[in-house]
Each structure stands twice: as C-alpha cells, then as structure tokens.
Amino acid sequence: MNEFPLTELAASFPLRSVLGAILFLTLIIWGLMTAALIFHWRRSVFKKRVMVLAETSYLVGSLIIIAAATAFLAAA
C-alpha cells in the first residue's frame, strides 16, 4: 500500500490542469482586487469601509487558496 496517496493524486494530469487553471484565474482576480483595494484606499477609506473590508478578506482568502494550490501542485 502506498504511503502517499496525495502524491499520486497530485500527479494525475487532469487534476493538475484544473488546479493550474484555478490558480491562474485566482492570481488574475487577486491582482484586480488588489488594484481595486489600492484605489479605494487612495480615494476614501472611511466612506468605503465595508468595501475595503470585503476586498481585504477576499485577498487574504485568495492568498490561502494560492498557497494551498501551489503546494499541492509542487507535491507532484
């Protein structure tokens, strides 16, 4: 029995392609949200507090997704 079934799962080509596509799209959206967050910070943080909070929480969440997908793809 294999001790590392996750490595075999990560090595499967379709899964790697899907995860790579998700990672790529997440990086694009992350860049756009970062630009929007910087734009809102420059305009008025106090008027757009809810939007800034939402964008910041999205950026933190997407960083976790990016780190997990990158680690999973690197495992293969």
Coordinates of C-alpha atoms in Angstrom, one line a residue:
M1 CA 0.0 0.0 0.0
N2 CA 1.3 3.4 -0.9
E3 CA 2.1 5.8 2.0
F4 CA 1.5 8.9 -0.1
P5 CA -1.8 8.7 -2.0
L6 CA -1.9 12.5 -2.2
T7 CA 1.2 12.5 -4.3
E8 CA -0.3 10.1 -6.8
L9 CA -3.5 12.2 -6.8
A10 CA -1.5 15.3 -7.5
A11 CA 0.4 13.6 -10.3
S12 CA -2.7 12.9 -12.3
F13 CA -2.7 15.2 -15.4
P14 CA -6.4 16.3 -15.4
L15 CA -6.3 17.4 -11.8
R16 CA -3.1 19.3 -12.3
S17 CA -4.6 21.1 -15.3
V18 CA -7.7 22.0 -13.4
L19 CA -5.7 23.2 -10.3
G20 CA -3.3 25.1 -12.6
A21 CA -6.3 26.9 -14.3
I22 CA -7.9 27.7 -10.9
L23 CA -4.6 29.0 -9.6
F24 CA -4.1 31.2 -12.7
L25 CA -7.6 32.6 -12.5
T26 CA -7.2 33.3 -8.8
L27 CA -4.0 35.1 -9.4
I28 CA -5.6 37.3 -12.1
I29 CA -8.6 38.1 -9.8
W30 CA -6.3 38.7 -6.9
G31 CA -4.4 41.3 -8.9
L32 CA -7.6 43.0 -9.9
M33 CA -8.9 43.1 -6.4
T34 CA -5.5 44.4 -5.2
A35 CA -5.8 47.3 -7.7
A36 CA -9.4 48.0 -6.5
L37 CA -8.3 47.9 -2.9
I38 CA -5.5 50.4 -3.5
F39 CA -7.9 52.6 -5.5
H40 CA -10.3 52.6 -2.6
W41 CA -7.6 53.3 -0.1
R42 CA -6.5 56.3 -2.1
R43 CA -9.9 57.7 -2.5
S44 CA -11.5 57.5 0.9
V45 CA -11.2 54.7 3.3
F46 CA -13.8 55.9 5.7
K47 CA -16.6 56.2 3.1
K48 CA -15.9 52.7 1.7
R49 CA -15.1 50.8 4.9
V50 CA -17.3 47.9 4.0
M51 CA -15.9 47.5 0.5
V52 CA -12.3 47.7 1.9
L53 CA -13.1 45.1 4.5
A54 CA -14.6 42.8 1.9
E55 CA -11.7 43.2 -0.5
T56 CA -9.2 42.7 2.3
S57 CA -10.9 39.5 3.4
Y58 CA -11.0 38.3 -0.2
L59 CA -7.3 39.0 -0.7
V60 CA -6.4 37.0 2.5
G61 CA -8.6 34.1 1.5
S62 CA -7.3 34.0 -2.0
L63 CA -3.7 34.0 -0.7
I64 CA -4.6 30.9 1.3
I65 CA -6.0 29.3 -1.9
I66 CA -2.9 30.3 -3.9
A67 CA -0.6 28.8 -1.3
A68 CA -2.6 25.6 -1.0
A69 CA -2.8 25.1 -4.8
T70 CA 0.9 25.9 -5.3
A71 CA 1.9 23.4 -2.5
F72 CA -0.4 20.8 -4.0
L73 CA 1.0 21.2 -7.5
A74 CA 4.5 21.2 -6.2
A75 CA 3.9 17.9 -4.4
A76 CA 3.8 16.0 -7.7

